[in-house]
mmCIF file of C-alpha atoms in Angstrom:
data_model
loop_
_atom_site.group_PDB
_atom_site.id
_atom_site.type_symbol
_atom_site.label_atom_id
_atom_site.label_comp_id
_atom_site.label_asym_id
_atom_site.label_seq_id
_atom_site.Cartn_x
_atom_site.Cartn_y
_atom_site.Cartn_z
ATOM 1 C CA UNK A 316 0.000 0.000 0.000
ATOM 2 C CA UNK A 317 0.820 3.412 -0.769
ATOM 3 C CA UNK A 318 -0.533 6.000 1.431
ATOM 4 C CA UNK A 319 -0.686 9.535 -0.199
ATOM 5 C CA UNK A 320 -1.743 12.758 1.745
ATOM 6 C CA UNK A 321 -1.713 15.982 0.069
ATOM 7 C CA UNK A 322 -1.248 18.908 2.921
ATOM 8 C CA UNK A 323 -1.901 22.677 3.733
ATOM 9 C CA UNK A 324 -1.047 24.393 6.745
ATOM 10 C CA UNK A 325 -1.949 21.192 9.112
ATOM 11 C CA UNK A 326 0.306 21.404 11.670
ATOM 12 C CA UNK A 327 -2.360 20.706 14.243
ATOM 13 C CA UNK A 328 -3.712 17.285 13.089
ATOM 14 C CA UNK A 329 -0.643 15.842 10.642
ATOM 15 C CA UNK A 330 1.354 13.790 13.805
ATOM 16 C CA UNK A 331 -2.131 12.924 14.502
ATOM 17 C CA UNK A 332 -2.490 11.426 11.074
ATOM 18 C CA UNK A 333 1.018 9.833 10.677
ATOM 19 C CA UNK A 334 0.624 8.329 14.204
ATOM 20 C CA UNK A 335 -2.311 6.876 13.604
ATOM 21 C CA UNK A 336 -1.269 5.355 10.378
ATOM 22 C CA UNK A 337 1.486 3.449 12.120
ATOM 23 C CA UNK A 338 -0.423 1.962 14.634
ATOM 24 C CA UNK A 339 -2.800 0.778 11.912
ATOM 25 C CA UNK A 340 -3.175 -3.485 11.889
ATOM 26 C CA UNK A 341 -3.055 -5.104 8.723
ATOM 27 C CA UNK A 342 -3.541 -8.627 7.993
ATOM 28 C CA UNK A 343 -3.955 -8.050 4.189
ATOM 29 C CA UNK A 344 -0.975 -5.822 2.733
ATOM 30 C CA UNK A 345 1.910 -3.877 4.225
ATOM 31 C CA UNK A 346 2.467 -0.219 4.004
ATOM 32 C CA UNK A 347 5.311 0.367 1.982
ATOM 33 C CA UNK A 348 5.489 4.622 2.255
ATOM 34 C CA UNK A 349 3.669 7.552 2.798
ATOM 35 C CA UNK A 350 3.768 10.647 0.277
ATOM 36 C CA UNK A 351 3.357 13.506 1.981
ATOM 37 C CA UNK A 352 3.278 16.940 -0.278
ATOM 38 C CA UNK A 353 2.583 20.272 1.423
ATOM 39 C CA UNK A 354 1.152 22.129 -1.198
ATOM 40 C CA UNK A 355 2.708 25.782 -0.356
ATOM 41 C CA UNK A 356 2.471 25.285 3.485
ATOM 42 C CA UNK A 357 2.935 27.736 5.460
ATOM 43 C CA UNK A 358 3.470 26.460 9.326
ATOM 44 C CA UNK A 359 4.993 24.273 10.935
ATOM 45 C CA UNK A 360 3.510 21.170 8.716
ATOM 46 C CA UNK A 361 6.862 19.999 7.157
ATOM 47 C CA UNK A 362 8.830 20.723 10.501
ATOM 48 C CA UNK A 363 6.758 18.396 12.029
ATOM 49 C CA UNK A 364 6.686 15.660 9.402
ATOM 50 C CA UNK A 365 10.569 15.826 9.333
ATOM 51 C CA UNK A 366 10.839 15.385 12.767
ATOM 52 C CA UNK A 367 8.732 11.820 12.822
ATOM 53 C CA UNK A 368 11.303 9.057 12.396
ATOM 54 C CA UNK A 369 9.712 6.781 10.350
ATOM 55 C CA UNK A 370 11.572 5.561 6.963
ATOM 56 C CA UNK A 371 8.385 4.681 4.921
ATOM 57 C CA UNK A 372 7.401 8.285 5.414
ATOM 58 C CA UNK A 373 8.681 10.707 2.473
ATOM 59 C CA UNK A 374 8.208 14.304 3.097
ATOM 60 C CA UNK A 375 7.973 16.192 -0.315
ATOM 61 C CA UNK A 376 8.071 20.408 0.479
ATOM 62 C CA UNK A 377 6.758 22.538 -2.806
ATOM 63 C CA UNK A 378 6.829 25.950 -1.631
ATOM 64 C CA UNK A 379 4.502 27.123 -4.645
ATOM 65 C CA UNK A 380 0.942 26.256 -3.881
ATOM 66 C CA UNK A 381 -0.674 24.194 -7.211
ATOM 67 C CA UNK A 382 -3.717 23.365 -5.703
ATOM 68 C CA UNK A 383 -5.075 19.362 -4.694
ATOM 69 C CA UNK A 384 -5.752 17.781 -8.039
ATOM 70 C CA UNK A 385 -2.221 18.744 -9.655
ATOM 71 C CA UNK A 386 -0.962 17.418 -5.760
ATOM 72 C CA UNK A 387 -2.928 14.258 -6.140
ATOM 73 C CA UNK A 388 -1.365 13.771 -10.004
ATOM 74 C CA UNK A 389 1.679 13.893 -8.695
ATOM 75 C CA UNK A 390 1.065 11.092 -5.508
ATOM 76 C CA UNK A 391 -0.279 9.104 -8.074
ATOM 77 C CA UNK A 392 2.725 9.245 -10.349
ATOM 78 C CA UNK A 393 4.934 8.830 -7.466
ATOM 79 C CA UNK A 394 3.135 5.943 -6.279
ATOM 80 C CA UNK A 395 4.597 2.261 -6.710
ATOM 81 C CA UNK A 396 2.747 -0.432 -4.987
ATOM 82 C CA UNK A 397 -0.871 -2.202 -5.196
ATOM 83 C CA UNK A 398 -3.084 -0.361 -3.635
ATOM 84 C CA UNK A 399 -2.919 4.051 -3.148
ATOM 85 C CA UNK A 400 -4.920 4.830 -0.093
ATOM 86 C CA UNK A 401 -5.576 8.887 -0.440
ATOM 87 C CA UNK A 402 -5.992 10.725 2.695
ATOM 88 C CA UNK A 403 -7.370 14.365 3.524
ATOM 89 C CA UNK A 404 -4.150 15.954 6.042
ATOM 90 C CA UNK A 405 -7.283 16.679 8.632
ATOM 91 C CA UNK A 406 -8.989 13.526 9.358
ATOM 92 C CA UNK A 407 -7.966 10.437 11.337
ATOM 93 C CA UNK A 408 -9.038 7.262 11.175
ATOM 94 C CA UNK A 409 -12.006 6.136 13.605
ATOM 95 C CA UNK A 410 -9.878 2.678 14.427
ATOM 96 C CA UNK A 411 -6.741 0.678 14.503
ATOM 97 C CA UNK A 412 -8.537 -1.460 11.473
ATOM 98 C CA UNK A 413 -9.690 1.551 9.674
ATOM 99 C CA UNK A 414 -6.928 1.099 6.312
ATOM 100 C CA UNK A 415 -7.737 -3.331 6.287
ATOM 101 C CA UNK A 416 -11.529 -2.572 6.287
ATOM 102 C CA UNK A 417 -10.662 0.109 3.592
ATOM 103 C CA UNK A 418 -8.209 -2.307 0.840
ATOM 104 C CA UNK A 419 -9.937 -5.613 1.525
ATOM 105 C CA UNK A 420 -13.108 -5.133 -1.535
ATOM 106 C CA UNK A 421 -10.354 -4.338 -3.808
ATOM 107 C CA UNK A 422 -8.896 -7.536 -2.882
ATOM 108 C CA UNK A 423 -11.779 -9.460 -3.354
ATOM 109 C CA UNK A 424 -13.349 -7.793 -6.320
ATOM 110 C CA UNK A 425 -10.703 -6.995 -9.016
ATOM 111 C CA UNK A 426 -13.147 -4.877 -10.930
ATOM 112 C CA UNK A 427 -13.651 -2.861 -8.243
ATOM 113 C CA UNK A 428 -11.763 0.775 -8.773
ATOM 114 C CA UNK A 429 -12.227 2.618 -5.727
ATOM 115 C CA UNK A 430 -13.354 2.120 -2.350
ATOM 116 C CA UNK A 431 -14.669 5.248 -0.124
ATOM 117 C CA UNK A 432 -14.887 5.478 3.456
ATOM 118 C CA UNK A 433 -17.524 5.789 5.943
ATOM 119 C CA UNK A 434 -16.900 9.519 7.638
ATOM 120 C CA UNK A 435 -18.100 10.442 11.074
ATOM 121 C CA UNK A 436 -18.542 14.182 11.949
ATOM 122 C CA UNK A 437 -17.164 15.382 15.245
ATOM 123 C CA UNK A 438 -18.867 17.788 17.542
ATOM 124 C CA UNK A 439 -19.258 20.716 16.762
ATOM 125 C CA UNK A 440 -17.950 23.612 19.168
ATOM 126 C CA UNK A 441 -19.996 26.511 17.906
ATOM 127 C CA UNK A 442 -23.041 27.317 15.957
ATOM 128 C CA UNK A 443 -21.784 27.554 12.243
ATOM 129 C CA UNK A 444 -19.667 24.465 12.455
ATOM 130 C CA UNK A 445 -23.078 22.983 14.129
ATOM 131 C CA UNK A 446 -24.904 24.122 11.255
ATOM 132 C CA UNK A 447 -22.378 22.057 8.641
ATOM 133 C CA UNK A 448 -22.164 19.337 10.873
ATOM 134 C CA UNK A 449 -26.431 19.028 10.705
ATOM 135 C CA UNK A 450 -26.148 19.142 6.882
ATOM 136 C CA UNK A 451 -23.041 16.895 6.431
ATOM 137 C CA UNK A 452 -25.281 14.191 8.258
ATOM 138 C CA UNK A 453 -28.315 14.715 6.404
ATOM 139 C CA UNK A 454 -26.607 14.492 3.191
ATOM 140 C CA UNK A 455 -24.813 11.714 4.563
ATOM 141 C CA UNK A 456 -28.263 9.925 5.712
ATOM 142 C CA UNK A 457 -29.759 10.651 1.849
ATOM 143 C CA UNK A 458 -27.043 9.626 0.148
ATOM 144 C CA UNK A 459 -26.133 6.480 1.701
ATOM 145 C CA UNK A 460 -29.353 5.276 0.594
ATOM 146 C CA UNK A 461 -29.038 5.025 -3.091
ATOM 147 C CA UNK A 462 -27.860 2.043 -4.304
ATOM 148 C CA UNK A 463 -26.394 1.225 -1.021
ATOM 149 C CA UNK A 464 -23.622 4.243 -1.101
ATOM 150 C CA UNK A 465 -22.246 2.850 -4.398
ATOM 151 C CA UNK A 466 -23.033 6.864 -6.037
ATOM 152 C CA UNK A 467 -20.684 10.063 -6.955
ATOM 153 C CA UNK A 468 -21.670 11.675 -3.808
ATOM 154 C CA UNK A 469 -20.107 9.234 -1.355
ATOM 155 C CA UNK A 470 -17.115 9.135 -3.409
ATOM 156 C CA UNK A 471 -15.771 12.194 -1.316
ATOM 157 C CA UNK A 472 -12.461 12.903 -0.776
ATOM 158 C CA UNK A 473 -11.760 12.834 2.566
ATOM 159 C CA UNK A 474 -10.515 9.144 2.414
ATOM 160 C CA UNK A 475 -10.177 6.571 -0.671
ATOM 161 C CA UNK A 476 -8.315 4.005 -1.523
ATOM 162 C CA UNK A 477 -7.728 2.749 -5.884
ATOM 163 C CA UNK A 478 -6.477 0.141 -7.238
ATOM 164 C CA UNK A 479 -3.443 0.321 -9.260
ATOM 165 C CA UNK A 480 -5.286 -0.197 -12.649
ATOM 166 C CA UNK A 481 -6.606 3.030 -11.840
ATOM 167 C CA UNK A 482 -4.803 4.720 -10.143
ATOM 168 C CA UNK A 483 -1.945 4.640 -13.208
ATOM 169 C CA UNK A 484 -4.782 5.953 -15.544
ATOM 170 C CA UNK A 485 -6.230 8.974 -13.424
ATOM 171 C CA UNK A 486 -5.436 12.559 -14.179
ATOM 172 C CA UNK A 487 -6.922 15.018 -12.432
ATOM 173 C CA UNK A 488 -7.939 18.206 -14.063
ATOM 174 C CA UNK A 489 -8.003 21.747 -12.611
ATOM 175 C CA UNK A 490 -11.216 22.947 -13.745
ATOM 176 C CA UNK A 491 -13.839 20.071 -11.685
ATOM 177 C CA UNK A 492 -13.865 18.959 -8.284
ATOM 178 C CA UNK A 493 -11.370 15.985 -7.874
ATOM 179 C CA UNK A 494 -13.604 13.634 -6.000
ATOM 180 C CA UNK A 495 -16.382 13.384 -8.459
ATOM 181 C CA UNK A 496 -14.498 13.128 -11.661
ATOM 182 C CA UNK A 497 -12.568 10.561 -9.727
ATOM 183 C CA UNK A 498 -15.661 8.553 -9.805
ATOM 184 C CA UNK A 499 -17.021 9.067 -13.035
ATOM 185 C CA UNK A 500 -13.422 8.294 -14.618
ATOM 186 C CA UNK A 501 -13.833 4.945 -12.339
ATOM 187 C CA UNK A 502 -16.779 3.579 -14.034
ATOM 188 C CA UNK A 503 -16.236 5.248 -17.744
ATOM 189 C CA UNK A 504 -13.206 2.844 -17.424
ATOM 190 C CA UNK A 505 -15.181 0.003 -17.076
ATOM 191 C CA UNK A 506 -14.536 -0.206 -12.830
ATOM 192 C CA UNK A 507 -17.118 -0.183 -9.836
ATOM 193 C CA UNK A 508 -16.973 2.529 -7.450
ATOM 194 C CA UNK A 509 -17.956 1.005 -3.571
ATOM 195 C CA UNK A 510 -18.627 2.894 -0.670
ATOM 196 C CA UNK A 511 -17.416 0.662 2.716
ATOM 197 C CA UNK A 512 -19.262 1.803 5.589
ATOM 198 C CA UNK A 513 -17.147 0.001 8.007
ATOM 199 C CA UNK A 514 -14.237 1.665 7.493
ATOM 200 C CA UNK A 515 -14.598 5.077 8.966
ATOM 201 C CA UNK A 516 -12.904 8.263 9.449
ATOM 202 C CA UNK A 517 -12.808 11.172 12.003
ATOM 203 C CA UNK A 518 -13.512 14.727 10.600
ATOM 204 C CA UNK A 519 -14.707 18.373 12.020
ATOM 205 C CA UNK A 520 -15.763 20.380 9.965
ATOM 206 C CA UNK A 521 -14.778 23.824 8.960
#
């Protein structure tokens, strides 16, 4: 498994992240690195990432921001195993099983493309972020219902894992929103797009 985070200025959460993805238990593939590119950071994000000894972990610093789908092209190109597992820098996952729940349909379905995760909305601390978090989970609630999750809007981007038949394919362009054309370039190449419910992330929203 590749795992491939694009990041902006997340100094808070991004030991978070790579912490978690250590202690992660896997029974059904090995994570061979981590791509990390700060897009145009400007904290402490690559500080912090260089501190972590870890020697899967590869820390790539572009000081000119180029935005997430020209970040993701470049994970993807960069990318050498099975299986890349794309991660949003802010999230964590909700367990220790969270990335073998994620790979294990594309293991047992070969014309399966991408696999989405389950998210999970954290509470909310004020009144605007308690007004997103209300219509993330009613969206959530709708959209989970048709055809079982398997749909463009559960194909978010928070957390995703592709196989490498498509992952080698997929370029993103500038002008859509990355998650979306992700999954309509999944099935105009023939693959299924299925949302996992069990494998869940940790989010707040903005």
């Amino acid at each position: 498994i590749t795992i491939g985070i694009p990041a902006f200025n997340e100094e808070k959460n991004i030991k978070l992240l790579i912490e978690s993805l250590q202690m992660q238990k896997l029974q059904s593939g090995v994570i061979k690195e981590i791509i990390v590119i700060s897009d145009g950071s400007t904290d402490n994000t690559v500080s912090i990432l260089r501190s972590i000894k870890d020697s899967r972990l590869i820390v790539i610093d572009r000081k000119k921001r180029v935005g997430l789908n020209q970040t993701q092209n470049e994970i993807a190109k960069r990318a050498k195993n099975d299986i890349l597992v794309m991660l949003d820098a802010d999230i964590l996952p909700k367990d220790s099983l969270f990335l073998e729940k994620l790979i294990v349909p594309l293991l047992e379905d070969e014309n399966i493309g991408i696999v989405g995760a389950n998210t999970i909305s954290q509470p909310s601390r004020n009144l605007l972020e308690r007004i997103l978090v209300n219509s993330h989970e009613l969206k959530q609630f709708m959209y989970s219902r048709i055809k079982g999750g398997n749909n463009v809007y559960m194909c978010h981007g928070r957390a995703r894992a592709f196989s490498k038949e498509l992952y080698t394919k997929i370029t993103w362009p500038d002008n859509c929103p990355e998650d979306a054309y992700s999954y309509f370039f999944c099935v105009s190449k023939g693959f299924t797009f299925v949302f996992n419910r069990k494998a869940s992330i940790l989010f707040r929203s903005p």
